[in-house]
mmCIF file of C-alpha atoms in Angstrom:
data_model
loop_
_atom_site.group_PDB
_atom_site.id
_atom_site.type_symbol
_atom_site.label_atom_id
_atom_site.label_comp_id
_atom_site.label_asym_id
_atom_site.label_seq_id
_atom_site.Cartn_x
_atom_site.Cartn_y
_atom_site.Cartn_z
ATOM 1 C CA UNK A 19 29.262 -67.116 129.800
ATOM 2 C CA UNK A 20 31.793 -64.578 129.102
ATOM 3 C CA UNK A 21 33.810 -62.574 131.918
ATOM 4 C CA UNK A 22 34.069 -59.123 130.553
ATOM 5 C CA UNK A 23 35.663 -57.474 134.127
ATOM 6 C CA UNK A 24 37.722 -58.168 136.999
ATOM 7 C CA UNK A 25 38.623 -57.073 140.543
ATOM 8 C CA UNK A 26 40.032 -59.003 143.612
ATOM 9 C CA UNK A 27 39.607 -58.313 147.474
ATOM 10 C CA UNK A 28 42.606 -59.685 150.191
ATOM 11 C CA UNK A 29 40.194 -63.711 149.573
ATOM 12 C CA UNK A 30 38.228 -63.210 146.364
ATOM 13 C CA UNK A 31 38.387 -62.885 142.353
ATOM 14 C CA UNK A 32 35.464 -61.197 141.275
ATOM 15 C CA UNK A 33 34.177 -61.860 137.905
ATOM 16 C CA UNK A 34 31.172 -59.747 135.840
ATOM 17 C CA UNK A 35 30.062 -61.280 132.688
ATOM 18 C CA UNK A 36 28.156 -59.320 129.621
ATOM 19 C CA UNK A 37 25.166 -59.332 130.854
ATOM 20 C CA UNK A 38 26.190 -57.461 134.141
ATOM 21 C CA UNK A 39 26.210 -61.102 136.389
ATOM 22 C CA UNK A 40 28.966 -60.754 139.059
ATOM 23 C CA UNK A 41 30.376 -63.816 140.434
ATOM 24 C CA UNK A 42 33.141 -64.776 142.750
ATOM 25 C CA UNK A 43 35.539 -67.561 143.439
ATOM 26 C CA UNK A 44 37.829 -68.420 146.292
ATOM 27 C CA UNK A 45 41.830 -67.400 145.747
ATOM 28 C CA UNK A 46 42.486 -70.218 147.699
ATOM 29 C CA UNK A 47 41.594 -72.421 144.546
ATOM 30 C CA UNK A 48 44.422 -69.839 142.961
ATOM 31 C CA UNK A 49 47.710 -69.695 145.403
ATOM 32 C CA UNK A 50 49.721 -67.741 142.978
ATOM 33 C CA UNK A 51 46.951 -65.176 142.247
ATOM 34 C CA UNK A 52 46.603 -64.871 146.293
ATOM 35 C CA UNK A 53 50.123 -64.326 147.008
ATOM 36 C CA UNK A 54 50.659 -62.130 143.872
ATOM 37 C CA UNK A 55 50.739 -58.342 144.111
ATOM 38 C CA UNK A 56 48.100 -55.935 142.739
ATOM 39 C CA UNK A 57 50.598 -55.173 139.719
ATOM 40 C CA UNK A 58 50.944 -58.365 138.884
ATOM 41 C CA UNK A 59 47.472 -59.385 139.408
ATOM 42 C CA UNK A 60 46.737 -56.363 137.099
ATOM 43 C CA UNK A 61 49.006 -58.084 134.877
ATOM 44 C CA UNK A 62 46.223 -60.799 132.489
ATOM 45 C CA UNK A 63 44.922 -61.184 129.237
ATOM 46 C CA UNK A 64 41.420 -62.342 128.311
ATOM 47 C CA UNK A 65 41.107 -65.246 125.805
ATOM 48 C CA UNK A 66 39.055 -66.850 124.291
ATOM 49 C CA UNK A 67 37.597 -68.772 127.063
ATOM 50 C CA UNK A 68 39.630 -67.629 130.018
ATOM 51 C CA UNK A 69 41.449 -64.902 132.068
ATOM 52 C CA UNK A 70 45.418 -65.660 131.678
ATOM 53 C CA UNK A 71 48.261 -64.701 133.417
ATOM 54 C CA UNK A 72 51.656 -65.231 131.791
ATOM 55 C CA UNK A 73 53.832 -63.778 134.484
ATOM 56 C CA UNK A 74 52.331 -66.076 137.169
ATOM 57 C CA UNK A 75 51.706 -69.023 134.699
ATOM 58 C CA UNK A 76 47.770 -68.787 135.931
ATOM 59 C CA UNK A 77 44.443 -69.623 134.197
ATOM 60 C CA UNK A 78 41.061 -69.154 135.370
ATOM 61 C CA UNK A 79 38.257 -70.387 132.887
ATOM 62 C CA UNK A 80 35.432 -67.957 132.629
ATOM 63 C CA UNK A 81 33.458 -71.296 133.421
ATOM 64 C CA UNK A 82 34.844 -71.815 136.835
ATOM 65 C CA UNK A 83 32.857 -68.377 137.838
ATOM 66 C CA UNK A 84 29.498 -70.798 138.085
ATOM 67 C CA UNK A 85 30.764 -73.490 139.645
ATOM 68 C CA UNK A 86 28.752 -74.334 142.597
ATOM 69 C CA UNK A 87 31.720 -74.641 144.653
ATOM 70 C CA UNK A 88 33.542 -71.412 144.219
ATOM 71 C CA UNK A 89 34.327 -71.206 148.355
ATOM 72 C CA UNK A 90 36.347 -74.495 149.519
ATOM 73 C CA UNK A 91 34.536 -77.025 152.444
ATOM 74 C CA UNK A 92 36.199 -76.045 155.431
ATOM 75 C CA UNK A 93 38.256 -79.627 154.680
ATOM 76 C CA UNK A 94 39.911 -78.552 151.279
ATOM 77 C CA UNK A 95 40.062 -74.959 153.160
ATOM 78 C CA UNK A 96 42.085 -76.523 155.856
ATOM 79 C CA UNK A 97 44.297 -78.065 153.485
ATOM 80 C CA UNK A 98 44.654 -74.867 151.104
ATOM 81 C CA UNK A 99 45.332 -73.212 154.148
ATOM 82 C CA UNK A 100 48.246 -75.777 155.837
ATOM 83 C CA UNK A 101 50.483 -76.634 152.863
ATOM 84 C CA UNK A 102 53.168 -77.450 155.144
ATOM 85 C CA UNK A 103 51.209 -80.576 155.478
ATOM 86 C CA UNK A 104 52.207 -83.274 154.386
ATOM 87 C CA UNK A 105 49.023 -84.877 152.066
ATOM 88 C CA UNK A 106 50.478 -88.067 151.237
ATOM 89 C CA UNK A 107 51.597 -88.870 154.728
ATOM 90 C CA UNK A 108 48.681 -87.756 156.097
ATOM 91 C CA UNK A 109 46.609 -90.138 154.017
ATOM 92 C CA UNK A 110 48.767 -93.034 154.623
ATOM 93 C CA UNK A 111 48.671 -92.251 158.514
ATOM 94 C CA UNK A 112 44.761 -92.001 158.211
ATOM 95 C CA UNK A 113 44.919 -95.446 156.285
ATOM 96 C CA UNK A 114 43.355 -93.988 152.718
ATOM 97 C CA UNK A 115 44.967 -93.359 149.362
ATOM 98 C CA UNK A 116 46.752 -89.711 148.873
ATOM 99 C CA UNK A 117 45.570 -89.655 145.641
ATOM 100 C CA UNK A 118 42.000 -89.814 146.883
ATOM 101 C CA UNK A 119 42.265 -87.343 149.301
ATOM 102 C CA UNK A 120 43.890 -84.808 147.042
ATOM 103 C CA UNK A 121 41.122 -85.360 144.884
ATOM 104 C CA UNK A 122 38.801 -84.291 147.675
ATOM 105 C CA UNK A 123 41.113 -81.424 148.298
ATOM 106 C CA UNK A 124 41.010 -80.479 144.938
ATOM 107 C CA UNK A 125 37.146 -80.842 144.821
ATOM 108 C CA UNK A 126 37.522 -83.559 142.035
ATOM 109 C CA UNK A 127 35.952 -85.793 144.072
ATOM 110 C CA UNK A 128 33.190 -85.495 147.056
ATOM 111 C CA UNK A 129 33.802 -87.758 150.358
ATOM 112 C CA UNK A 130 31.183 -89.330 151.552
ATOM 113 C CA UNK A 131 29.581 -88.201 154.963
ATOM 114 C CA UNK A 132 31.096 -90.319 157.308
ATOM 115 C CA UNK A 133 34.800 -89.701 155.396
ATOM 116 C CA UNK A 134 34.728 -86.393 155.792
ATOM 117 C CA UNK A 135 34.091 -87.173 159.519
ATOM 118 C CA UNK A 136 37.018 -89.457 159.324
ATOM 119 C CA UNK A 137 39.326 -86.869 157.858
ATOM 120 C CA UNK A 138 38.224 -84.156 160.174
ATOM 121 C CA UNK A 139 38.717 -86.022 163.296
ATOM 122 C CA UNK A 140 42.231 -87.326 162.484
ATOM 123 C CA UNK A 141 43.002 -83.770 161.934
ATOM 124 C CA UNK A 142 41.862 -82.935 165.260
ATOM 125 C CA UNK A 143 43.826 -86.268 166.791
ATOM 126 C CA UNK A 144 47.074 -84.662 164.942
ATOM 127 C CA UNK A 145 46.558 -81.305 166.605
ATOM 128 C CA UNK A 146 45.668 -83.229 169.993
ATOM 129 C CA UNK A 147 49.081 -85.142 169.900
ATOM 130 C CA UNK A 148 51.083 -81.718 168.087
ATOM 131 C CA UNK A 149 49.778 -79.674 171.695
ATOM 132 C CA UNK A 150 50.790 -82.810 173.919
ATOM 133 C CA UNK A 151 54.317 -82.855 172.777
ATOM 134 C CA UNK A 152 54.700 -79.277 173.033
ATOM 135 C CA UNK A 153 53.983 -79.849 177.084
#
């Protein structure tokens, strides 16, 4: 597949290849695109088997356009959302390697059920203890 157009929307990069498929990803997979202006979102280059932005140092393969998870699980959407969190400390507090939950942020890696459960609910016990000390 070859992207042959592009257009964004305030969440969204919209992608249509040459046979008139339209596709979409998340910009929250893309934090420089998201926070970039229309000029310099205007601003790329096709190549040979991406979109590239020089100005922003971005690349988007035209591969990532089908893959099945262009929208983030609302627990790497939580974590694309909240960089001010800390991963690493938030994985050793939840007794798990950073490393493996940045891969699940990153959607290199899939938890399991019952992780995900895990990592939800100690993100709940955070905010629980976050709106305690505030009263």
């Amino acid at each position: 597949m070859k992207i042959k157009e592009i257009w964004f929307d305030a969440e969204h990069i919209y992608g249509r290849d040459e046979e008139g498929n339209e596709y979409n990803q998340s910009l929250l997979w893309y934090p420089k695109l998201r926070m970039a202006t229309d000029e310099e979102r205007a601003a790329y280059t096709f190549g040979f088997d991406g979109i590239h932005w020089r100005e922003l140092d971005e690349d988007i393969s035209f591969e990532s356009f089908a893959y099945d998870d262009a929208e983030p699980t609302s627990l790497q959407r939580f974590f694309l959302t909240h960089k001010e969190i800390n991963v690493a400390e938030f994985a050793r507090s939840l007794g798990i390697n950073a490393t493996l939950l940045r891969n699940y942020i990153n959607g290199f890696k899939k938890p399991s059920a019952e992780r995900e459960k895990a990592i939800i609910d100690h993100i709940h016990k955070l905010g629980r203890e976050m709106i305690a000390a505030c009263f």
